[in-house]
PDB file of C-alpha atoms in Angstrom:
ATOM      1  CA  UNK A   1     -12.958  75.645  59.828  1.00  0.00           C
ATOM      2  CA  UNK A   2     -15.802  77.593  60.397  1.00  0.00           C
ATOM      3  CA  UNK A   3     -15.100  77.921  64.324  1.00  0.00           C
ATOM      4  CA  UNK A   4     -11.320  79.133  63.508  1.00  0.00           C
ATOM      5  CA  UNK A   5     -12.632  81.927  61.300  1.00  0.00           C
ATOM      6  CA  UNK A   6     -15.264  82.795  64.600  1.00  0.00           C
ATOM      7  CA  UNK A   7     -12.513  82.825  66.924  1.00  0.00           C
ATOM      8  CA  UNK A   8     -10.209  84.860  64.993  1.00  0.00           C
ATOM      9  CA  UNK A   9     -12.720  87.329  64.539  1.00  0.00           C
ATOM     10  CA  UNK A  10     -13.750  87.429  67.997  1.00  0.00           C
ATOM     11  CA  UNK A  11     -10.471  87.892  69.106  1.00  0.00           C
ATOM     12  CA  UNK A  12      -9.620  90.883  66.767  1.00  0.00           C
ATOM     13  CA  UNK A  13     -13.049  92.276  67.853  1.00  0.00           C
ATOM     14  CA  UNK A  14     -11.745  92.149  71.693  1.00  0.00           C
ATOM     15  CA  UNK A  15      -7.978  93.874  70.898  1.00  0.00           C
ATOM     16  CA  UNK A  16     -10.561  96.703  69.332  1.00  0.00           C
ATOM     17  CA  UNK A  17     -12.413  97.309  72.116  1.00  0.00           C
ATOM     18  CA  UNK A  18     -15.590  95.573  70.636  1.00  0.00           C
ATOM     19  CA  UNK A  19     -16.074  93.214  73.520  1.00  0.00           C
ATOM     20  CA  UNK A  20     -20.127  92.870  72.932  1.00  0.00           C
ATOM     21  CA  UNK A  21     -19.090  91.381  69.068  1.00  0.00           C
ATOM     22  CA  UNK A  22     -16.075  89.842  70.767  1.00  0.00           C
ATOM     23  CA  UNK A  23     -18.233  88.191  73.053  1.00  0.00           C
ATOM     24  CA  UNK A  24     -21.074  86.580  70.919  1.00  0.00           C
ATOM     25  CA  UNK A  25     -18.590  85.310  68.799  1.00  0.00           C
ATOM     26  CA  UNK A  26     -16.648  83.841  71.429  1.00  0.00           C
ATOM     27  CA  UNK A  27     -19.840  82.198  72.648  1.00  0.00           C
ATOM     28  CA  UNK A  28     -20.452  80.795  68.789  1.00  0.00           C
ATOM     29  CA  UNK A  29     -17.244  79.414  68.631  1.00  0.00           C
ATOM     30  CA  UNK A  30     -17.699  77.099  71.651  1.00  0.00           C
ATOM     31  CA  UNK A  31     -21.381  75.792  70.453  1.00  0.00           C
ATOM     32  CA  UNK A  32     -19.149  75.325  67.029  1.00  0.00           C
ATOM     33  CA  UNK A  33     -16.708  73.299  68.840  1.00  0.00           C
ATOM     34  CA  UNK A  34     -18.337  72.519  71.939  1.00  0.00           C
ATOM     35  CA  UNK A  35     -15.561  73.373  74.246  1.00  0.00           C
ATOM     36  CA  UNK A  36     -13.049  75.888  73.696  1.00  0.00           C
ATOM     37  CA  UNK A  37     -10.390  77.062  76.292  1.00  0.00           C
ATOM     38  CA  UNK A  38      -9.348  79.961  74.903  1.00  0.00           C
ATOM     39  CA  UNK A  39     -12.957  80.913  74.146  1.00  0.00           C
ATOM     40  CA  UNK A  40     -13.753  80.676  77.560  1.00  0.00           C
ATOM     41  CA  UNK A  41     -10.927  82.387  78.718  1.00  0.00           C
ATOM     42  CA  UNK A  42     -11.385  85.180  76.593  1.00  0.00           C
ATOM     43  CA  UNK A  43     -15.146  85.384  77.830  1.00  0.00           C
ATOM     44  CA  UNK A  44     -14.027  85.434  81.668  1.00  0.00           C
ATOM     45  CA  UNK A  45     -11.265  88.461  80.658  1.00  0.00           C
ATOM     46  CA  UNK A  46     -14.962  90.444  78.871  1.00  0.00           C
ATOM     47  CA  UNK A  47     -16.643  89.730  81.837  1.00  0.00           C
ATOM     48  CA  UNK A  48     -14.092  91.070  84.520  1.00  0.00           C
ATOM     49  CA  UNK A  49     -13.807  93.922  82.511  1.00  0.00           C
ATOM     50  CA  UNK A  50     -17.279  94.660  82.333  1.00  0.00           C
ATOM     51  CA  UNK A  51     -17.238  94.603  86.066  1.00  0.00           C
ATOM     52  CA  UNK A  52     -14.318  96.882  86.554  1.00  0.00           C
ATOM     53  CA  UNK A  53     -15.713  99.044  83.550  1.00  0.00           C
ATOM     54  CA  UNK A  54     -12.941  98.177  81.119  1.00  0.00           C
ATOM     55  CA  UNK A  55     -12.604 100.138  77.631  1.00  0.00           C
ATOM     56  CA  UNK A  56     -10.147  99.746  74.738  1.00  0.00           C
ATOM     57  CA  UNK A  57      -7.082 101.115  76.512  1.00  0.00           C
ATOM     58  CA  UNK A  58      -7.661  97.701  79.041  1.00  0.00           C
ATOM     59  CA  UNK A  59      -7.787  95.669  76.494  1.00  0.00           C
ATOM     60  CA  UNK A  60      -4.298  96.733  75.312  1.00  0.00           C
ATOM     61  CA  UNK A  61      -3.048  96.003  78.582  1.00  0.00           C
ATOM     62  CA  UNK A  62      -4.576  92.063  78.398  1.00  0.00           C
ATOM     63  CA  UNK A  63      -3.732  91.903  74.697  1.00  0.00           C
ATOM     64  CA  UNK A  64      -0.226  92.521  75.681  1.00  0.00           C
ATOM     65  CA  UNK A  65      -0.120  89.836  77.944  1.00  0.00           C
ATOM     66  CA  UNK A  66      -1.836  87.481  75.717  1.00  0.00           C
ATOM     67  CA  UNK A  67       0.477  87.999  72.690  1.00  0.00           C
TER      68      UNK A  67
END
């Protein structure tokens, strides 16, 4: 469905680095589906990056763990 296609996209937007696009479509999936786990989780890992100033070569790191 239409919050399956958002998720997959957000989540190939975060293993690139792209954690602003990552992020709003995280956020659309979970008004799609109204709660979403994984969404969320994903959202908390953008946001502790941010804080820590995390780049592409972090995400590899969490990408790694979440594969």
């Amino acid at each position: 469905g239409a919050w399956q296609e958002s998720f997959n996209t957000a989540s190939a937007h975060f293993r690139a680095g792209r954690f602003e696009a990552a992020e709003e479509l995280f956020r659309k999936t979970i008004l799609l589906r109204s709660q979403d786990g994984p969404s969320a989780f994903y959202l908390q890992q953008i946001a502790q990056l941010n804080e820590i100033g995390g780049d592409a070569e972090s995400t590899v790191i969490f990408g790694h763990f979440l594969a």
